[in-house]
Structure formats: structure tokens, C-alpha cells
mmCIF file of C-alpha atoms in Angstrom:
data_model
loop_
_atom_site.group_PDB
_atom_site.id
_atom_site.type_symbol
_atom_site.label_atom_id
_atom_site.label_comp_id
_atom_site.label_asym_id
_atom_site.label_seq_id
_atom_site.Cartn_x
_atom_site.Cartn_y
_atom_site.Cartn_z
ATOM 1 C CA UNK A 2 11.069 19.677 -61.384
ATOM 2 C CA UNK A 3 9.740 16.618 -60.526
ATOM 3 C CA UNK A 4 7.011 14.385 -62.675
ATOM 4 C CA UNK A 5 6.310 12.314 -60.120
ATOM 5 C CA UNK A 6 2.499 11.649 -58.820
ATOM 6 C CA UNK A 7 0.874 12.998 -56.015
ATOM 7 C CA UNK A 8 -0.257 10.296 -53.896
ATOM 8 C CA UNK A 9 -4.125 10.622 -53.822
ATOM 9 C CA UNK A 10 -5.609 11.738 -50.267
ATOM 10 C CA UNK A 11 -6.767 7.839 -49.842
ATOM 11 C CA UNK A 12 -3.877 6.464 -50.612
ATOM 12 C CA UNK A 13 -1.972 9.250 -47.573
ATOM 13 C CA UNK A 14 -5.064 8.347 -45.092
ATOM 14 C CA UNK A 15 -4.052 4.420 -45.880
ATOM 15 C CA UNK A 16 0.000 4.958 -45.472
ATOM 16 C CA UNK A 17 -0.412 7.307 -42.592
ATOM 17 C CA UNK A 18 -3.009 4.607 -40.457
ATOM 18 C CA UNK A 19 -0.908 2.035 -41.228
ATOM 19 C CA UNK A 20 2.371 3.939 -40.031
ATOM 20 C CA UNK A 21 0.616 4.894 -36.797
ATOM 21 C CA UNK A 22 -0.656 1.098 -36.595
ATOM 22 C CA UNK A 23 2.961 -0.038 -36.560
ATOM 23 C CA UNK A 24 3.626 2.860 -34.045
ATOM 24 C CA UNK A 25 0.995 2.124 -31.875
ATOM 25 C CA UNK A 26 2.361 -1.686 -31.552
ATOM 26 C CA UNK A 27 6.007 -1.333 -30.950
ATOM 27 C CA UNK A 28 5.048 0.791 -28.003
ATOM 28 C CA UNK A 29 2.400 -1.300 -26.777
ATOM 29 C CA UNK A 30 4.810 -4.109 -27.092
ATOM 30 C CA UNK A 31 7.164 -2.457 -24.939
ATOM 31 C CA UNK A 32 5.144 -1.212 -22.234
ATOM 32 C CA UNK A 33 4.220 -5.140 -21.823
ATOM 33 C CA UNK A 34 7.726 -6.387 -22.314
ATOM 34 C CA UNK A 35 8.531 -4.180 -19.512
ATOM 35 C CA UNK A 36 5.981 -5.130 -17.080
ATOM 36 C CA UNK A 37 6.857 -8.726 -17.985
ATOM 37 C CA UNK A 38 10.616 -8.449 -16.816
ATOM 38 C CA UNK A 39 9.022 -5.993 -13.455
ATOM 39 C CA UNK A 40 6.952 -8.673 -12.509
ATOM 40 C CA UNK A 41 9.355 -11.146 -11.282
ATOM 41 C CA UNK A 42 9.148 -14.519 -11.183
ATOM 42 C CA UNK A 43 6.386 -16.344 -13.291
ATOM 43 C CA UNK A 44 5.130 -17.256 -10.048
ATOM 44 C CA UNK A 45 4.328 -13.931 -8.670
ATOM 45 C CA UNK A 46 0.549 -15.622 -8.071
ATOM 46 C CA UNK A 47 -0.502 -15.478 -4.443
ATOM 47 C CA UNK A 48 1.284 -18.061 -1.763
ATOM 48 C CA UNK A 49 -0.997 -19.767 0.557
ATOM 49 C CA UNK A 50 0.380 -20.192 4.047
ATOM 50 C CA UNK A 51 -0.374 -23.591 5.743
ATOM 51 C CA UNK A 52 -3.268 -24.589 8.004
ATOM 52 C CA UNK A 53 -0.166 -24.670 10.870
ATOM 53 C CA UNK A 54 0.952 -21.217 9.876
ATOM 54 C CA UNK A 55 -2.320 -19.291 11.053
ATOM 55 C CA UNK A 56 -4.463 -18.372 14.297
ATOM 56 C CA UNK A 57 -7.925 -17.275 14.179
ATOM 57 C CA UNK A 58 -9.442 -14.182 16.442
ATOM 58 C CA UNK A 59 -12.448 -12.821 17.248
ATOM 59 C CA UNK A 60 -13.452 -9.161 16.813
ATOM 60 C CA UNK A 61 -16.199 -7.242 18.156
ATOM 61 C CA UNK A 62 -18.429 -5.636 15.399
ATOM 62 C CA UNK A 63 -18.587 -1.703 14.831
ATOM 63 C CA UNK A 64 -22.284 -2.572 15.619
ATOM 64 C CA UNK A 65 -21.580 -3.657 18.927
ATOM 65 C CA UNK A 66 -19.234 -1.455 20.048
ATOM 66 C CA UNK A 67 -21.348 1.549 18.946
ATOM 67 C CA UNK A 68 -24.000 -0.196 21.179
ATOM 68 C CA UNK A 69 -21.744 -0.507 23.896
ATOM 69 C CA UNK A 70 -20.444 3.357 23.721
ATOM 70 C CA UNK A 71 -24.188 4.332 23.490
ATOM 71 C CA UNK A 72 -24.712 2.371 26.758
ATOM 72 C CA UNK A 73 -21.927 3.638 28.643
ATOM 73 C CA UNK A 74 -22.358 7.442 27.850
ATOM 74 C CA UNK A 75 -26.468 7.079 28.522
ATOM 75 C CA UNK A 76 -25.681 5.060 31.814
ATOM 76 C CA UNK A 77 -23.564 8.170 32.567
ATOM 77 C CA UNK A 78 -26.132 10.761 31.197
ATOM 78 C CA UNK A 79 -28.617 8.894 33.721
ATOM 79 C CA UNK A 80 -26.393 10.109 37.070
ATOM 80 C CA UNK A 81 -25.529 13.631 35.344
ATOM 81 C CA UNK A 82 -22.371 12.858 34.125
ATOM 82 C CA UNK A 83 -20.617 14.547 31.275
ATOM 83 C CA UNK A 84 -17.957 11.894 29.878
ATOM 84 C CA UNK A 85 -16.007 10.495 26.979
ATOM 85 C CA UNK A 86 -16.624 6.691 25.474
ATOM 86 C CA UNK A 87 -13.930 4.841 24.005
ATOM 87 C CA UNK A 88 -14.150 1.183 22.669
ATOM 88 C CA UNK A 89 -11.210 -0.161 20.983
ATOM 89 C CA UNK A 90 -10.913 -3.413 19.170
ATOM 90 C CA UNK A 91 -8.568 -6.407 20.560
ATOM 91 C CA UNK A 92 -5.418 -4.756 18.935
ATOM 92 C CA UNK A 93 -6.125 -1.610 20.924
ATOM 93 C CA UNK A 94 -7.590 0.148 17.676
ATOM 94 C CA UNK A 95 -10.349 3.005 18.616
ATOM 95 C CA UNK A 96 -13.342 1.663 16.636
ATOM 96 C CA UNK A 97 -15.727 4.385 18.397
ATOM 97 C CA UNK A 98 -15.312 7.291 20.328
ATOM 98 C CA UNK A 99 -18.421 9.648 21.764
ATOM 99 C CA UNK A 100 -17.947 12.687 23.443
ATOM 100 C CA UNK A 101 -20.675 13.754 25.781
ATOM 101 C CA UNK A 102 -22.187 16.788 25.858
ATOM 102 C CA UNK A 103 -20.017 19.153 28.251
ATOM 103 C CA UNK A 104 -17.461 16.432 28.418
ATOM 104 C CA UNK A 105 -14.024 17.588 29.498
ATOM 105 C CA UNK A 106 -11.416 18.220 26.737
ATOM 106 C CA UNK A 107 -8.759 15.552 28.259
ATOM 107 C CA UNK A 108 -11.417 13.111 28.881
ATOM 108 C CA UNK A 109 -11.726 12.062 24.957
ATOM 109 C CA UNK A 110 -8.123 10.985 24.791
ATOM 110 C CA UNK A 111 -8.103 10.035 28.602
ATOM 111 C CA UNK A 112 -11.024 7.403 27.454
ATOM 112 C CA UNK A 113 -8.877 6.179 24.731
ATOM 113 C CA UNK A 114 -5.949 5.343 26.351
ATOM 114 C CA UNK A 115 -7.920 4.063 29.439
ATOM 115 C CA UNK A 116 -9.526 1.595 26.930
ATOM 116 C CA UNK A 117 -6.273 0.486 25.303
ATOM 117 C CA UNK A 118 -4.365 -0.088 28.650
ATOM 118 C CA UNK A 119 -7.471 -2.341 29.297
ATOM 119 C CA UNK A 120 -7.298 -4.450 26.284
ATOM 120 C CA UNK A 121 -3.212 -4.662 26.687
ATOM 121 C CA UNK A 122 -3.550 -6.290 29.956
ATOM 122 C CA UNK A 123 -6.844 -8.003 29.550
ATOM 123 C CA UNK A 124 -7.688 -6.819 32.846
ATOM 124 C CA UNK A 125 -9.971 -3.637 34.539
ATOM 125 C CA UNK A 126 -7.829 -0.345 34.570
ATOM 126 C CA UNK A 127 -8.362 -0.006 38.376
ATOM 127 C CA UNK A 128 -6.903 -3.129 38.801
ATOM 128 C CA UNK A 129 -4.004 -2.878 36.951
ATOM 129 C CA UNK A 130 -3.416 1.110 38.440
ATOM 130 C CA UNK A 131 -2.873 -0.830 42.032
ATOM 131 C CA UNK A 132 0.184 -2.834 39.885
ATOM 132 C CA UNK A 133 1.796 0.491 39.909
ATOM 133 C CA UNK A 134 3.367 0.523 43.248
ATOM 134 C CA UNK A 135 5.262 -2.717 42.216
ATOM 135 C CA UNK A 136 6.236 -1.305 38.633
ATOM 136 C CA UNK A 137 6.346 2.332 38.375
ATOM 137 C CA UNK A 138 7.352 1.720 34.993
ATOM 138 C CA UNK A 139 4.370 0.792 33.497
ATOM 139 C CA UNK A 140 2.952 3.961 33.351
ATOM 140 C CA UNK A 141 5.951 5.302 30.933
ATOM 141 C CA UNK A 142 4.301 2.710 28.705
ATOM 142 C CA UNK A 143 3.019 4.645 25.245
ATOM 143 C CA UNK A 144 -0.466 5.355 24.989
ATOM 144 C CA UNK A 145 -1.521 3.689 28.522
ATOM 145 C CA UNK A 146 -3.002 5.379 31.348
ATOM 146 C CA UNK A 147 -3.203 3.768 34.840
ATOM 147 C CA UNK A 148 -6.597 5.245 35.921
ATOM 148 C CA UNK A 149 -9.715 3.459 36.717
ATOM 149 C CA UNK A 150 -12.020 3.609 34.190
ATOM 150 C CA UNK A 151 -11.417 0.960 31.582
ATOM 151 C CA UNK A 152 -12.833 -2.414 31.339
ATOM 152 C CA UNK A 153 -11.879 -5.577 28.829
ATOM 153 C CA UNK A 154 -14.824 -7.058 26.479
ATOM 154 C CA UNK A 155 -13.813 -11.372 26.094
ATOM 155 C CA UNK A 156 -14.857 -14.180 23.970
ATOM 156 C CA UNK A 157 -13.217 -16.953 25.381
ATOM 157 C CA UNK A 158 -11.684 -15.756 28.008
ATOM 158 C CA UNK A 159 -9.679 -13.457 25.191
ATOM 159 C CA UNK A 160 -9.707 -10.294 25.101
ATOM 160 C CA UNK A 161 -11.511 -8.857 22.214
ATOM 161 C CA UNK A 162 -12.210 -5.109 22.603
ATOM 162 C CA UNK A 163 -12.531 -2.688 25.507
ATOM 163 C CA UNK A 164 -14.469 0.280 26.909
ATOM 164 C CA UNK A 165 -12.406 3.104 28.452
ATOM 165 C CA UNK A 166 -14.438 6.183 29.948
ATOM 166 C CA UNK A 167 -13.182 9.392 31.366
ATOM 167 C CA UNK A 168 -14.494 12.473 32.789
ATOM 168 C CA UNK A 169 -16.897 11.568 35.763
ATOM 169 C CA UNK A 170 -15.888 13.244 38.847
ATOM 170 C CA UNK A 171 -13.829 9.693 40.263
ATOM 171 C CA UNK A 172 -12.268 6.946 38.543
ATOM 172 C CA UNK A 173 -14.826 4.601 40.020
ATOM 173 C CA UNK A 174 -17.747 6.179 38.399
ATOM 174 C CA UNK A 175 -15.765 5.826 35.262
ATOM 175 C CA UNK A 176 -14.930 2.303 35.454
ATOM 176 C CA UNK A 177 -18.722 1.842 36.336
ATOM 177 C CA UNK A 178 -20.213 3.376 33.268
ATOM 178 C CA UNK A 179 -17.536 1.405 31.268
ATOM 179 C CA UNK A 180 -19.108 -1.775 32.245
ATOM 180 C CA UNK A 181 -22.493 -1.019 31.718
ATOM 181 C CA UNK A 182 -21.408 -0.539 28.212
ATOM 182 C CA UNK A 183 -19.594 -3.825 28.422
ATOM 183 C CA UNK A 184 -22.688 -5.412 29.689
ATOM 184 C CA UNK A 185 -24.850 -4.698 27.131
ATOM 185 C CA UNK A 186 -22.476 -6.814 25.311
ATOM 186 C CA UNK A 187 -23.673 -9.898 27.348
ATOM 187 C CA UNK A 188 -27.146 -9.848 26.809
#
């Protein structure tokens, strides 16, 4: 048998905190050691490119092309047409889409792609479906659609967004209504 001493319960609470203390550190120490040596170079802070390196664009706000959407799909409610509304930004990104009420099913995506094809080119969709006969190939272009019915927004003679409607009973009507959303832009 042993005469030694139980430790009192203090004395275990003290020796058992200061165990977990030393615990606690060494893996606290490693976890940053390790994030130190995954972190690269000390100079993993943010590079600035040059003045030279960069171009500066202009975007139409989600403001404005709601506004334009609105105007096209009311100017097409007005003659008793049921259509889609696209407006896409200047990298052919849909930043609205509105699909009338009784709109056709293909017109939502027809609007979409009418509007990007518009943007691409920087140029009306019914002008650039008369380019056809001279390249067939454009139309095998992804996401493009060679209809009338999209028209390109500009700042600067740049394009910057465009409008792309679909699902009036002609392409001309389309391209029509897809103006008068581009012309509230204007104003």
C-alpha cells in the first residue's frame, strides 16, 4: 500500500487547467504554423495592375433595364400583344426577363437570345438576319438567333445592353416594341 497523499481537488482542478492550457497551445500553434507555410509567399497581399493594364465600361443599371422591359412589354400590351422582354447587359448577361401574360412558351428564351445576338453584333437583329444569306454560318453560333426583334442600348457609340422581344405575330412588331423599351432609355 501506498502512503502517499491524495492531491486535494484544487490542487487536480490547477494541474488539469494547466495541462489542457499547454494542450490547447500546441494545437493552436499548429493550426497557425500550417496556414503560415499554405499561404505562400509573404507577399500573398493583393497586386495592383497598372493604369495601362485596364479599360473602363459602362453598364446599364438593373433600374434601367427593368424600365426598359416594362416599356417594351406595355408598348406591346397597348396593340394586344402577348410577348416576352429580354434585356441583357453588354456581356450578353440577362439582367431582366418579363413574360407577358399569354406569352408563348418559346418566346421567353426566343427574347433572350434575340437580345444577346443584338449586343454581340452591336447592331438591330433584323439587320444582322439579312447577313445570313452571305454567312449561313452565323446562325450555328451558340445562343444567337437571327430573327428580328432585338435592338442594341449604346453609350458612346458602345454597346452596353440590349432588348430582345419575341412572340408578336411578325418579327417587325417585335423589333418595334424592343425599341420603345430602348427609347425610354433616351429620355
Amino acid at each position: 500500500m501506498s502512503s502517499r497523499k491524495k492531491p486535494s481537488r484544487r490542487t487536480r482542478v490547477l494541474v488539469g487547467g494547466a495541462a489542457l492550457a499547454v494542450v490547447g497551445a500546441g494545437a493552436v500553434g499548429t493550426v497557425a504554423a500550417n496556414a503560415a507555410d499554405s499561404a505562400g509567399p509573404a507577399s500573398a497581399a493583393p497586386v495592383a495592375a497598372r493604369g495601362g493594364d485596364l479599360t473602363q465600361s459602362t453598364h446599364l443599371t438593373l433600374a434601367a433595364a427593368e424600365k426598359a422591359a416594362r416599356a417594351a412589354l406595355d408598348a406591346a400590351a397597348k396593340d394586344g400583344r402577348q410577348v416576352s422582354v429580354a434585356v441583357v447587359d453588354r456581356d450578353g448577361n440577362v439582367l431582366v426577363t418579363l413574360r407577358g401574360d399569354g406569352a408563348g412558351p418559346q418566346s421567353y428564351e426566343s427574347a433572350e437570345r434575340k437580345a444577346y445576338t443584338a449586343v454581340s453584333w452591336n447592331a438591330p437583329t433584323s439587320e444582322l438576319a439579312g447577313r445570313l444569306a452571305q454567312a449561313p454560318a452565323l446562325k450555328d453560333i451558340p445562343g444567337t438567333l437571327f430573327l428580328a426583334g432585338g435592338t442594341p442600348v449604346t453609350a458612346k457609340g458602345a454597346p452596353v445592353a440590349a432588348i430582345g422581344v419575341a412572340g408578336a405575330p411578325s418579327g417587325d412588331l417585335d423589333e418595334r416594341y424592343a425599341q420603345a423599351g430602348a427609347a425610354v432609355l433616351g429620355r
